[in-house]
Structure formats: structure tokens, C-alpha cells
């Protein structure tokens, strides 16, 4: 209805009715992002590029629940981690079960592998996944309460070549979307033969320091986390702390050396960071993080590692695994920080503009044919007039506009406007699809 029409047809009684109160509108929950066009197109393109790289390396997709038994994360990720102790979205369902929105993907994948007996098939079981994860963190730029990851897990084989493949795959994922302003940091967290002794050594060292109460408590529960403390005074105090890399068992040291030699052979650059600490408890041996220089405090764009005891911890066989999680939200921020774009820069290739009822009927048909020919196409709706409709073509980022009015209908032609070259030609209606296909090829 136009404004004029509403003026003439609105019943008089409306004027004396009290103005209707506007309903409250809503915002997304705190720390939770919406992806809307055009950023959402980049999001999908990045996610698909990552998935393609994983598929090319033989990873099969798994689609898993976003909530699981709370116990799975408590046991899998570790009670002493911030993720489990402070950040989980845990609630009781109507049946009285404690469930938790998944804070990460590895524990759920492992649960599914055990449940479906994938560990009894060909090994390693190579699986990829993507979707939202939930952590009640303090929101800030690059740190969200619903975060999006793309991840892979390769389960069942303890082979340094597999560690190198997984790390190289993560690197390829980032490179394939055009990122290069990041570094790969690598370390080994040792195995069950050397880690306990090292942990005790580190703990003794830390408890001899004048730490504040909270940090002292952490040194008791999870001493490695203290090495990750960003406060300068703590950093200074722990500068001489014993390092895991100096206390590796012969087997863990050989594993680490072999991973490194494979990465060298693959041409994947890395930096050994003996103080690298991950926020999840299940890691053993190889551990890594991709750190981007343009993201400020939340600089980890992806990370992962080997987790040799996890499957047994979750009631399965005693098999090892390695994987990574890449942050999709942060990958987008990294692209923006590097001033790069990825994925389609337009919504459609072709945009139809029809003037008049008959022309519109013809255009509906024509646009349908263009889509069937494999081109992306949209058209103007709502009788906006030529100028408004052409603006729509521009906004959609179309390469070609198809204009159809009475004159063209009479001649059986369509005006094909090349919006980039600012040229136009009349093309017979029957030939339009073919002409567009040729030009877009
Ligand atoms: P993570 O390091 O906790 O590892 O998360 C992986 C990536 O998810 C991070 O590097 C970061 O890019 C992104 N991320 C994490 N938290 C947030 C947040 N609050 N907001 C935005 N992005 C975030 C894991 O989750 C492991 N499951 C990875 C893994 C798989 N390890 C072995 N297999």
C-alpha cells in the first residue's frame, strides 16, 4: 500500500485510538555473533575451503550433537581446566540429566568413535567437523561465547608422520584462504613416562616462589598453566622454570624430532616454543598453536595436538589420536587484519530488471533458466522503476543486468548490460542464456 492510499483509506477511528506501544526488540545474547551478508558469505567460503582441504587429505565428515553428557567433558577435557571449571554451559534437561553445550569438539568425536566402533575399522579413523562451540568466557574482540571451529581428528595410530600431516593440513587451510601473517608454534608435552616427573619438578619450583594465593592454587592443580601467565611479574619469576622439552623421555624426544623432520621436509615453517601451554588437559607429546600477529590479545587462530590417553579415559581402547581446531571467527578477523577478502565478492552474476506485468512474467521464466544453466541470478521485485531496479543490480554485485520492457518484448529481445564494462547489447530472448554462459565462462 502506498502512503497516499493509506491516507485515503485509513478509517477515522484510528485517529482517536491510543498509539500502539512498540514491542521491545531483541539483541543476540552477550558475546554471541551473528553472521549476516556480506560477511556470512566469507564465513561460508572459509569453512568450505577448510573442509575441502581436509577432504583432500582423506578426512570424512562427522556431524555430532551440540550437547553431550556433562561427564564427557569433565573427564575428557579435564576438571582442572578453565574450560570445564568456569566456562561450561551446563544445565539439567527435563529428564533430570546434566547436559553441557559442547565447549570443544575432540571429546565428542572420541565418544562417537567409541560408540560407533570406528576404532575397530581402518586406522587412523580420520574425521572432520565444524560448527558452534560454547564457552562462558569474558567477551572481547575475537573472544566469543559461541565460537565457530573447523576441526579434524586422526585417531588410532601413534605415528609422527600423522602429527606432521595434521599440522601441515592446518597450515594449508590457512594458506588456502590467503593468510600469511601468522606463525606456527610447536612443542612437546611429553608422555606418561616423563610428564609426571616433570610436573612434580615444576611444581616444586613454583611452590618455592612468592606467588599470590590464586597462582599458588593453580600451581597445585595444574602447574603448567602457571607458565602461561601473562603478568610480567609472574613471567619474570618463572623465567628459569624447568621446561618439559628438557625432560622428555627418549621416546617422546624421538617422536618430537621426527615430527620436526617431517615438517621440514614438507616446507612447513614453525617455531619451537617450549613454554607453549594449551588450555585443555588431554594433550601429550606434540602440541601446536597458530598465532596471528594482527589480532591483539586473542591471537590464537587455531591449535591442537596429540592426546594419547583420551580414548581410554573415555572408556574405549587405549589408542592415541591427534587433531586440531581452527577458529573460523578468528580466521575472518585475520583476513580483515591482513586486508584480504576470500570467497564470492558478489551475491549474484546476473540480475533481471523487468518493466511491466508481461515483461515480469517473461523475466521470472528467464531468470529460472539462467539459474538452471548454473549461474547465480536474482531479479528485481516490487515494481521499483528502472532506476531503483538498477540500483538493486549494483547492490547485488551482478556482472550483468538483463533489462526487459515493452519494446524488447515486442522485438523478442533482452538488453544485456555489462555492468563492469558499462556496455550493452540487444540479444534475442532465445539466445540470452547461451550468451551469458559464454561470457561468464
Ligand atoms: P582450542 O585451542 O581451545 O582447541 O580452540 C581452537 C581454536 O578455537 C582457537 O585457536 C581459537 O582460534 C578458537 N577459539 C577458542 N575459543 C574461542 C573463543 N572464545 N572465541 C573465538 N574463538 C575461539 C580446541 O578446542 C581443541 N578441541 C582443538 C583440538 C582438536 N585439539 C586436538 N584436536
Short mmCIF file of C-alpha atoms and ligand atoms in Angstrom, two decimals:
data_model
loop_
_atom_site.label_atom_id
_atom_site.label_comp_id
_atom_site.label_asym_id
_atom_site.label_seq_id
_atom_site.Cartn_x
_atom_site.Cartn_y
_atom_site.Cartn_z
CA UNK A 1 0.00 0.00 0.00
CA UNK A 2 1.39 3.42 -0.88
CA UNK A 3 1.43 6.29 1.60
CA UNK A 4 -1.26 8.07 -0.38
CA UNK A 5 -3.56 5.08 -0.35
CA UNK A 6 -3.22 4.69 3.38
CA UNK A 7 -4.15 8.33 3.85
CA UNK A 8 -7.38 7.98 1.90
CA UNK A 9 -8.48 4.57 3.19
CA UNK A 10 -7.50 4.76 6.88
CA UNK A 11 -10.72 4.76 8.94
CA UNK A 12 -11.26 7.92 11.01
CA UNK A 13 -11.48 5.92 14.24
CA UNK A 14 -7.74 5.18 14.04
CA UNK A 15 -7.01 8.78 14.85
CA UNK A 16 -8.52 8.52 18.34
CA UNK A 17 -7.08 5.12 19.27
CA UNK A 18 -4.10 5.32 21.62
CA UNK A 19 -0.85 4.82 19.71
CA UNK A 20 0.16 1.18 19.78
CA UNK A 21 3.16 0.59 22.02
CA UNK A 22 6.16 -0.63 20.07
CA UNK A 23 7.21 -4.10 21.16
CA UNK A 24 10.62 -4.50 22.71
CA UNK A 25 13.21 -5.62 20.18
CA UNK A 26 15.98 -8.08 20.92
CA UNK A 27 19.74 -8.33 20.59
CA UNK A 28 21.77 -11.50 20.25
CA UNK A 29 23.00 -12.82 23.64
CA UNK A 30 26.13 -11.16 25.01
CA UNK A 31 29.31 -12.39 23.37
CA UNK A 32 27.48 -14.13 20.54
CA UNK A 33 27.94 -13.18 16.91
CA UNK A 34 25.50 -13.09 14.00
CA UNK A 35 26.96 -13.58 10.55
CA UNK A 36 24.86 -11.71 8.01
CA UNK A 37 25.61 -10.79 4.36
CA UNK A 38 28.15 -9.99 3.12
CA UNK A 39 30.40 -11.28 5.94
CA UNK A 40 28.40 -14.51 6.11
CA UNK A 41 29.47 -15.31 2.52
CA UNK A 42 33.12 -15.10 3.58
CA UNK A 43 32.35 -17.25 6.62
CA UNK A 44 30.84 -20.00 4.46
CA UNK A 45 33.65 -19.77 1.89
CA UNK A 46 36.34 -20.11 4.59
CA UNK A 47 34.55 -23.04 6.20
CA UNK A 48 34.20 -24.76 2.82
CA UNK A 49 37.83 -24.16 1.90
CA UNK A 50 38.93 -25.77 5.18
CA UNK A 51 36.58 -28.71 4.61
CA UNK A 52 37.90 -29.20 1.07
CA UNK A 53 41.49 -29.33 2.28
CA UNK A 54 40.54 -31.93 4.90
CA UNK A 55 38.57 -34.00 2.38
CA UNK A 56 41.59 -33.92 0.04
CA UNK A 57 43.61 -35.50 2.87
CA UNK A 58 41.08 -38.30 3.36
CA UNK A 59 39.10 -36.94 6.31
CA UNK A 60 35.42 -37.96 6.43
CA UNK A 61 32.85 -35.58 7.88
CA UNK A 62 31.07 -36.17 11.19
CA UNK A 63 28.02 -34.26 12.33
CA UNK A 64 27.74 -34.50 16.10
CA UNK A 65 25.36 -33.18 18.77
CA UNK A 66 25.95 -29.72 20.20
CA UNK A 67 25.20 -31.01 23.69
CA UNK A 68 26.50 -34.08 25.46
CA UNK A 69 26.57 -35.70 28.89
CA UNK A 70 28.40 -33.25 31.18
CA UNK A 71 30.64 -36.04 32.45
CA UNK A 72 32.13 -36.48 28.95
CA UNK A 73 33.74 -33.04 29.09
CA UNK A 74 34.61 -33.21 32.78
CA UNK A 75 36.55 -36.41 32.18
CA UNK A 76 37.71 -35.73 28.62
CA UNK A 77 38.80 -32.10 28.79
CA UNK A 78 39.79 -32.15 32.48
CA UNK A 79 38.22 -30.79 35.67
CA UNK A 80 41.21 -28.54 36.35
CA UNK A 81 40.87 -26.58 33.10
CA UNK A 82 39.18 -23.19 32.98
CA UNK A 83 37.00 -24.54 30.19
CA UNK A 84 35.44 -27.18 32.45
CA UNK A 85 35.61 -25.45 35.81
CA UNK A 86 34.43 -21.98 34.79
CA UNK A 87 33.17 -21.79 31.23
CA UNK A 88 30.71 -24.58 30.52
CA UNK A 89 27.05 -24.01 29.71
CA UNK A 90 25.70 -26.80 31.87
CA UNK A 91 22.06 -27.43 32.66
CA UNK A 92 19.68 -30.12 33.71
CA UNK A 93 17.29 -31.26 31.00
CA UNK A 94 13.66 -32.05 31.74
CA UNK A 95 14.60 -35.64 32.43
CA UNK A 96 16.98 -34.57 35.20
CA UNK A 97 20.18 -35.35 33.22
CA UNK A 98 23.10 -32.96 33.40
CA UNK A 99 24.00 -31.91 29.87
CA UNK A 100 26.51 -29.38 28.57
CA UNK A 101 26.73 -27.38 25.35
CA UNK A 102 29.96 -28.65 23.81
CA UNK A 103 32.88 -26.37 24.71
CA UNK A 104 35.15 -28.15 22.20
CA UNK A 105 35.00 -30.97 19.66
CA UNK A 106 37.58 -33.61 20.49
CA UNK A 107 35.79 -35.30 23.41
CA UNK A 108 32.55 -35.64 21.40
CA UNK A 109 34.38 -37.08 18.39
CA UNK A 110 36.08 -39.60 20.64
CA UNK A 111 32.74 -40.52 22.21
CA UNK A 112 31.28 -41.11 18.73
CA UNK A 113 34.32 -43.13 17.60
CA UNK A 114 33.96 -45.46 20.58
CA UNK A 115 30.16 -45.64 20.31
CA UNK A 116 30.19 -46.50 16.60
CA UNK A 117 33.21 -48.78 16.76
CA UNK A 118 35.18 -46.64 14.28
CA UNK A 119 38.31 -47.60 16.22
CA UNK A 120 37.76 -51.18 15.06
CA UNK A 121 37.86 -50.26 11.37
CA UNK A 122 40.70 -48.91 9.26
CA UNK A 123 43.09 -46.81 11.33
CA UNK A 124 43.66 -44.00 11.69
CA UNK A 125 40.00 -43.02 11.72
CA UNK A 126 40.19 -39.57 10.06
CA UNK A 127 37.26 -37.33 10.87
CA UNK A 128 36.44 -33.66 10.37
CA UNK A 129 33.72 -31.49 11.89
CA UNK A 130 32.54 -27.93 12.00
CA UNK A 131 30.04 -25.89 13.96
CA UNK A 132 29.45 -23.83 17.07
CA UNK A 133 31.07 -24.41 20.45
CA UNK A 134 30.16 -22.69 23.70
CA UNK A 135 32.35 -21.21 26.41
CA UNK A 136 31.23 -18.73 29.04
CA UNK A 137 34.29 -16.52 28.62
CA UNK A 138 34.57 -12.77 29.13
CA UNK A 139 33.63 -11.47 25.69
CA UNK A 140 36.06 -9.21 23.83
CA UNK A 141 37.26 -8.74 20.26
CA UNK A 142 37.91 -12.26 18.92
CA UNK A 143 36.63 -13.98 22.05
CA UNK A 144 33.03 -15.11 21.91
CA UNK A 145 30.71 -17.25 23.96
CA UNK A 146 29.54 -19.06 20.85
CA UNK A 147 32.64 -19.70 18.81
CA UNK A 148 32.89 -21.45 15.48
CA UNK A 149 35.53 -24.03 14.69
CA UNK A 150 36.59 -26.31 11.92
CA UNK A 151 38.40 -29.33 13.32
CA UNK A 152 39.89 -32.69 12.44
CA UNK A 153 40.87 -35.73 14.49
CA UNK A 154 43.04 -38.64 13.29
CA UNK A 155 42.56 -41.46 15.76
CA UNK A 156 44.17 -44.81 16.43
CA UNK A 157 47.77 -44.52 15.23
CA UNK A 158 50.79 -43.13 17.05
CA UNK A 159 52.98 -42.11 14.13
CA UNK A 160 54.91 -38.82 13.93
CA UNK A 161 54.16 -38.71 10.20
CA UNK A 162 50.48 -38.33 11.13
CA UNK A 163 51.29 -35.45 13.50
CA UNK A 164 53.11 -33.74 10.65
CA UNK A 165 50.23 -34.36 8.25
CA UNK A 166 47.69 -32.85 10.65
CA UNK A 167 49.85 -29.80 11.33
CA UNK A 168 50.62 -29.33 7.63
CA UNK A 169 46.90 -29.60 6.88
CA UNK A 170 46.08 -26.79 9.32
CA UNK A 171 48.79 -24.68 7.70
CA UNK A 172 47.38 -25.47 4.24
CA UNK A 173 43.89 -24.49 5.39
CA UNK A 174 45.08 -21.02 6.41
CA UNK A 175 47.24 -20.57 3.31
CA UNK A 176 44.38 -21.65 1.03
CA UNK A 177 42.30 -18.67 2.13
CA UNK A 178 45.23 -16.33 1.57
CA UNK A 179 46.50 -15.83 5.13
CA UNK A 180 50.24 -15.46 5.69
CA UNK A 181 50.61 -13.15 8.72
CA UNK A 182 50.80 -15.96 11.26
CA UNK A 183 53.35 -18.28 12.82
CA UNK A 184 53.16 -21.89 13.89
CA UNK A 185 54.41 -22.60 17.41
CA UNK A 186 55.30 -26.14 18.36
CA UNK A 187 56.34 -28.09 21.42
CA UNK A 188 56.13 -31.50 23.06
CA UNK A 189 54.30 -32.03 26.33
CA UNK A 190 55.95 -35.40 26.91
CA UNK A 191 54.28 -38.73 27.60
CA UNK A 192 53.13 -40.75 30.59
CA UNK A 193 56.70 -41.79 31.40
CA UNK A 194 58.26 -38.32 31.62
CA UNK A 195 55.35 -35.94 32.25
CA UNK A 196 54.58 -36.92 35.89
CA UNK A 197 58.20 -36.42 36.99
CA UNK A 198 58.41 -33.12 35.13
CA UNK A 199 55.12 -31.98 36.64
CA UNK A 200 56.49 -32.64 40.11
CA UNK A 201 59.72 -30.83 39.34
CA UNK A 202 57.86 -27.81 38.01
CA UNK A 203 55.51 -27.83 40.96
CA UNK A 204 58.41 -27.85 43.42
CA UNK A 205 59.99 -24.93 41.57
CA UNK A 206 56.74 -22.94 41.51
CA UNK A 207 55.87 -23.56 45.15
CA UNK A 208 59.27 -22.13 46.11
CA UNK A 209 58.26 -18.79 44.53
CA UNK A 210 56.45 -15.93 46.31
CA UNK A 211 53.27 -16.47 44.26
CA UNK A 212 49.90 -14.95 45.15
CA UNK A 213 47.30 -17.30 46.59
CA UNK A 214 45.36 -17.87 43.36
CA UNK A 215 48.52 -18.65 41.35
CA UNK A 216 49.78 -20.91 44.12
CA UNK A 217 46.48 -22.78 43.98
CA UNK A 218 46.92 -23.15 40.22
CA UNK A 219 50.46 -24.44 40.75
CA UNK A 220 48.94 -27.20 42.87
CA UNK A 221 46.17 -28.12 40.43
CA UNK A 222 47.73 -27.50 37.03
CA UNK A 223 51.32 -26.21 37.29
CA UNK A 224 51.82 -25.98 33.51
CA UNK A 225 49.15 -23.27 33.35
CA UNK A 226 51.32 -21.02 35.51
CA UNK A 227 53.87 -20.92 32.68
CA UNK A 228 51.12 -19.39 30.54
CA UNK A 229 50.53 -16.50 32.97
CA UNK A 230 50.81 -13.24 31.02
CA UNK A 231 51.50 -10.96 34.00
CA UNK A 232 55.07 -9.55 33.75
CA UNK A 233 55.90 -10.23 37.43
CA UNK A 234 54.88 -13.90 37.11
CA UNK A 235 56.69 -14.18 33.79
CA UNK A 236 59.83 -12.86 35.40
CA UNK A 237 59.57 -15.23 38.36
CA UNK A 238 59.06 -18.25 36.11
CA UNK A 239 61.75 -17.33 33.56
CA UNK A 240 64.07 -20.01 34.95
CA UNK A 241 61.36 -22.65 35.43
CA UNK A 242 62.24 -26.17 34.28
CA UNK A 243 60.91 -26.89 30.77
CA UNK A 244 59.20 -30.04 29.56
CA UNK A 245 61.37 -30.10 26.43
CA UNK A 246 64.47 -30.58 28.62
CA UNK A 247 62.86 -33.51 30.43
CA UNK A 248 61.40 -35.59 27.60
CA UNK A 249 61.70 -39.39 27.70
CA UNK A 250 63.86 -40.86 24.94
CA UNK A 251 60.73 -41.99 23.09
CA UNK A 252 58.94 -38.63 23.36
CA UNK A 253 62.11 -36.81 22.28
CA UNK A 254 62.47 -39.04 19.23
CA UNK A 255 58.79 -38.56 18.37
CA UNK A 256 59.22 -34.79 18.53
CA UNK A 257 62.41 -34.83 16.42
CA UNK A 258 60.71 -36.97 13.80
CA UNK A 259 57.67 -34.68 13.63
CA UNK A 260 60.03 -31.76 13.11
CA UNK A 261 61.96 -33.51 10.35
CA UNK A 262 58.71 -34.30 8.52
CA UNK A 263 57.59 -30.67 8.83
CA UNK A 264 60.98 -29.53 7.50
CA UNK A 265 60.60 -31.91 4.56
CA UNK A 266 57.08 -30.58 3.89
CA UNK A 267 58.35 -26.99 3.98
CA UNK A 268 56.10 -26.01 6.91
CA UNK A 269 57.75 -23.24 8.93
CA UNK A 270 57.48 -23.43 12.71
CA UNK A 271 58.98 -22.05 15.86
CA UNK A 272 59.69 -24.27 18.83
CA UNK A 273 58.09 -22.62 21.86
CA UNK A 274 58.95 -24.66 24.96
CA UNK A 275 56.54 -22.56 27.04
CA UNK A 276 53.54 -23.23 24.83
CA UNK A 277 50.61 -24.21 27.06
CA UNK A 278 47.22 -25.35 25.82
CA UNK A 279 44.01 -24.78 27.75
CA UNK A 280 42.82 -28.40 27.62
CA UNK A 281 44.17 -31.27 29.73
CA UNK A 282 44.22 -34.16 27.27
CA UNK A 283 47.38 -33.27 25.37
CA UNK A 284 50.51 -35.43 25.26
CA UNK A 285 53.61 -35.20 23.06
CA UNK A 286 53.11 -32.91 20.04
CA UNK A 287 51.26 -29.66 20.73
CA UNK A 288 50.89 -26.66 18.46
CA UNK A 289 49.24 -23.31 18.03
CA UNK A 290 48.85 -20.94 15.07
CA UNK A 291 49.32 -17.37 16.26
CA UNK A 292 48.33 -14.37 14.16
CA UNK A 293 50.13 -11.06 14.62
CA UNK A 294 47.20 -8.84 13.64
CA UNK A 295 44.63 -9.91 16.22
CA UNK A 296 45.70 -8.36 19.50
CA UNK A 297 45.20 -10.40 22.68
CA UNK A 298 43.12 -13.20 21.10
CA UNK A 299 45.82 -14.17 18.65
CA UNK A 300 45.34 -17.96 18.52
CA UNK A 301 43.69 -18.74 15.20
CA UNK A 302 43.99 -22.50 15.65
CA UNK A 303 45.59 -25.13 17.79
CA UNK A 304 45.77 -28.77 18.57
CA UNK A 305 47.94 -31.69 19.46
CA UNK A 306 48.23 -35.35 20.32
CA UNK A 307 46.11 -36.91 23.06
CA UNK A 308 47.34 -40.39 23.78
CA UNK A 309 45.28 -41.23 26.88
CA UNK A 310 41.94 -39.72 25.91
CA UNK A 311 40.23 -42.72 24.37
CA UNK A 312 41.00 -44.96 27.35
CA UNK A 313 39.91 -42.17 29.71
CA UNK A 314 36.55 -42.16 27.95
CA UNK A 315 36.07 -45.92 28.26
CA UNK A 316 37.49 -47.02 24.90
CA UNK A 317 40.61 -48.88 23.84
CA UNK A 318 43.99 -47.43 24.71
CA UNK A 319 44.56 -45.79 21.33
CA UNK A 320 46.15 -42.45 20.56
CA UNK A 321 44.98 -39.56 18.42
CA UNK A 322 45.91 -36.12 17.10
CA UNK A 323 43.84 -33.24 15.82
CA UNK A 324 43.25 -29.52 15.61
CA UNK A 325 40.55 -26.91 15.95
CA UNK A 326 40.75 -23.82 13.73
CA UNK A 327 38.81 -20.75 14.83
CA UNK A 328 36.55 -19.64 11.98
CA UNK A 329 35.64 -16.37 13.71
CA UNK A 330 39.30 -15.54 14.15
CA UNK A 331 40.20 -16.66 10.61
CA UNK A 332 37.76 -13.99 9.37
CA UNK A 333 39.28 -11.39 11.69
CA UNK A 334 42.73 -12.39 10.45
CA UNK A 335 41.66 -11.91 6.81
CA UNK A 336 40.32 -8.47 7.73
CA UNK A 337 43.53 -7.63 9.61
CA UNK A 338 45.54 -8.57 6.52
CA UNK A 339 43.17 -6.52 4.31
CA UNK A 340 42.25 -9.59 2.27
CA UNK A 341 38.96 -10.93 1.02
CA UNK A 342 38.04 -14.52 0.31
CA UNK A 343 35.07 -16.12 -1.41
CA UNK A 344 32.47 -14.59 -3.70
CA UNK A 345 32.56 -10.82 -3.75
CA UNK A 346 29.04 -10.59 -5.13
CA UNK A 347 25.70 -12.13 -4.37
CA UNK A 348 24.77 -12.99 -7.96
CA UNK A 349 26.17 -12.98 -11.52
CA UNK A 350 23.00 -11.88 -13.29
CA UNK A 351 20.17 -9.56 -12.24
CA UNK A 352 16.87 -9.23 -14.06
CA UNK A 353 15.05 -5.93 -14.41
CA UNK A 354 11.55 -6.09 -15.90
CA UNK A 355 9.30 -3.13 -16.69
CA UNK A 356 5.61 -4.03 -16.72
CA UNK A 357 3.48 -7.03 -15.91
CA UNK A 358 4.11 -9.03 -19.08
CA UNK A 359 7.83 -8.40 -19.01
CA UNK A 360 7.97 -9.55 -15.40
CA UNK A 361 6.27 -12.85 -16.26
CA UNK A 362 8.85 -13.36 -19.00
CA UNK A 363 11.70 -12.39 -16.65
CA UNK A 364 10.63 -14.87 -13.96
CA UNK A 365 10.94 -17.59 -16.59
CA UNK A 366 14.24 -16.28 -17.97
CA UNK A 367 15.91 -15.97 -14.55
CA UNK A 368 14.85 -19.52 -13.78
CA UNK A 369 16.58 -20.68 -16.98
CA UNK A 370 19.72 -18.72 -16.10
CA UNK A 371 19.84 -20.46 -12.71
CA UNK A 372 19.34 -23.85 -14.33
CA UNK A 373 22.32 -23.07 -16.55
CA UNK A 374 24.44 -22.86 -13.37
CA UNK A 375 24.71 -19.08 -13.00
CA UNK A 376 23.69 -17.21 -9.86
CA UNK A 377 20.75 -14.98 -10.64
CA UNK A 378 18.22 -12.76 -8.96
CA UNK A 379 15.73 -10.18 -10.18
CA UNK A 380 14.03 -7.01 -9.07
CA UNK A 381 10.74 -7.43 -7.22
CA UNK A 382 8.12 -4.94 -6.18
CA UNK A 383 7.87 -2.71 -9.28
CA UNK A 384 10.60 -0.31 -8.24
CA UNK A 385 11.07 1.52 -11.53
CA UNK A 386 14.15 1.28 -13.75
CA UNK A 387 16.45 3.41 -11.60
CA UNK A 388 15.62 1.61 -8.35
CA UNK A 389 15.88 -1.79 -10.02
CA UNK A 390 19.30 -0.98 -11.49
CA UNK A 391 20.44 0.05 -8.02
CA UNK A 392 19.38 -3.43 -6.90
CA UNK A 393 21.59 -4.95 -9.62
CA UNK A 394 24.52 -2.88 -8.36
CA UNK A 395 23.94 -3.82 -4.72
CA UNK A 396 23.78 -7.50 -5.62
CA UNK A 397 27.18 -7.08 -7.27
CA UNK A 398 25.82 -8.52 -10.53
CA UNK A 399 28.12 -8.65 -13.53
CA UNK A 400 25.19 -8.48 -15.96
CA UNK A 401 21.75 -6.91 -15.83
CA UNK A 402 19.01 -8.18 -18.12
CA UNK A 403 16.54 -5.42 -18.95
CA UNK A 404 13.17 -6.25 -20.44
CA UNK A 405 10.48 -3.66 -21.31
CA UNK A 406 7.60 -3.39 -23.74
CA UNK A 407 9.86 -2.59 -26.68
CA UNK A 408 12.11 -5.62 -26.09
CA UNK A 409 9.08 -7.85 -25.60
CA UNK A 410 7.77 -6.76 -28.97
CA UNK A 411 11.14 -7.47 -30.63
CA UNK A 412 11.71 -10.75 -28.75
CA UNK A 413 14.98 -9.41 -27.34
CA UNK A 414 16.58 -8.55 -23.99
CA UNK A 415 19.08 -5.80 -23.22
CA UNK A 416 22.18 -7.41 -21.72
CA UNK A 417 24.08 -4.76 -19.76
CA UNK A 418 27.68 -5.46 -18.80
CA UNK A 419 27.80 -3.55 -15.52
CA UNK A 420 31.58 -3.64 -15.21
CA UNK A 421 32.37 -2.54 -18.76
CA UNK A 422 29.36 -0.17 -18.98
CA UNK A 423 28.36 -1.67 -22.34
CA UNK A 424 25.09 -3.11 -23.53
CA UNK A 425 23.82 -5.25 -26.37
CA UNK A 426 20.41 -6.45 -27.53
CA UNK A 427 20.25 -10.23 -27.55
CA UNK A 428 17.43 -12.42 -28.86
CA UNK A 429 15.46 -13.84 -25.93
CA UNK A 430 16.13 -17.41 -27.05
CA UNK A 431 19.91 -16.82 -27.08
CA UNK A 432 20.31 -14.99 -23.76
CA UNK A 433 21.19 -17.98 -21.58
CA UNK A 434 23.81 -19.18 -24.03
CA UNK A 435 25.34 -15.71 -24.39
CA UNK A 436 25.55 -15.28 -20.61
CA UNK A 437 27.09 -18.71 -20.16
CA UNK A 438 29.75 -17.95 -22.76
CA UNK A 439 30.56 -14.58 -21.22
CA UNK A 440 30.75 -15.92 -17.67
CA UNK A 441 32.85 -18.96 -18.61
P1 LIG B 1 41.25 -24.59 21.42
O1 LIG B 1 42.63 -24.06 21.31
O2 LIG B 1 40.56 -24.44 22.72
O3 LIG B 1 41.32 -26.12 20.99
O4 LIG B 1 40.35 -23.93 20.32
C1 LIG B 1 40.74 -23.95 18.96
C2 LIG B 1 40.57 -22.59 18.34
O5 LIG B 1 39.23 -22.13 18.52
C3 LIG B 1 41.43 -21.49 18.96
O6 LIG B 1 42.72 -21.50 18.42
C4 LIG B 1 40.66 -20.24 18.57
O7 LIG B 1 41.00 -19.86 17.24
C5 LIG B 1 39.23 -20.71 18.60
N1 LIG B 1 38.59 -20.28 19.85
C6 LIG B 1 38.69 -20.85 21.06
N2 LIG B 1 37.98 -20.16 21.98
C7 LIG B 1 37.41 -19.12 21.32
C8 LIG B 1 36.55 -18.04 21.70
N3 LIG B 1 36.09 -17.91 22.94
N4 LIG B 1 36.16 -17.16 20.74
C9 LIG B 1 36.60 -17.29 19.46
N5 LIG B 1 37.40 -18.29 19.06
C10 LIG B 1 37.81 -19.19 19.96
C11 LIG B 1 40.25 -26.95 20.97
O8 LIG B 1 39.11 -26.63 21.07
C12 LIG B 1 40.65 -28.38 20.69
N6 LIG B 1 39.44 -29.21 20.67
C13 LIG B 1 41.42 -28.49 19.39
C14 LIG B 1 41.87 -29.88 19.13
C15 LIG B 1 41.31 -30.77 18.31
N7 LIG B 1 42.91 -30.47 19.72
C16 LIG B 1 43.00 -31.70 19.26
N8 LIG B 1 42.01 -31.90 18.42
#
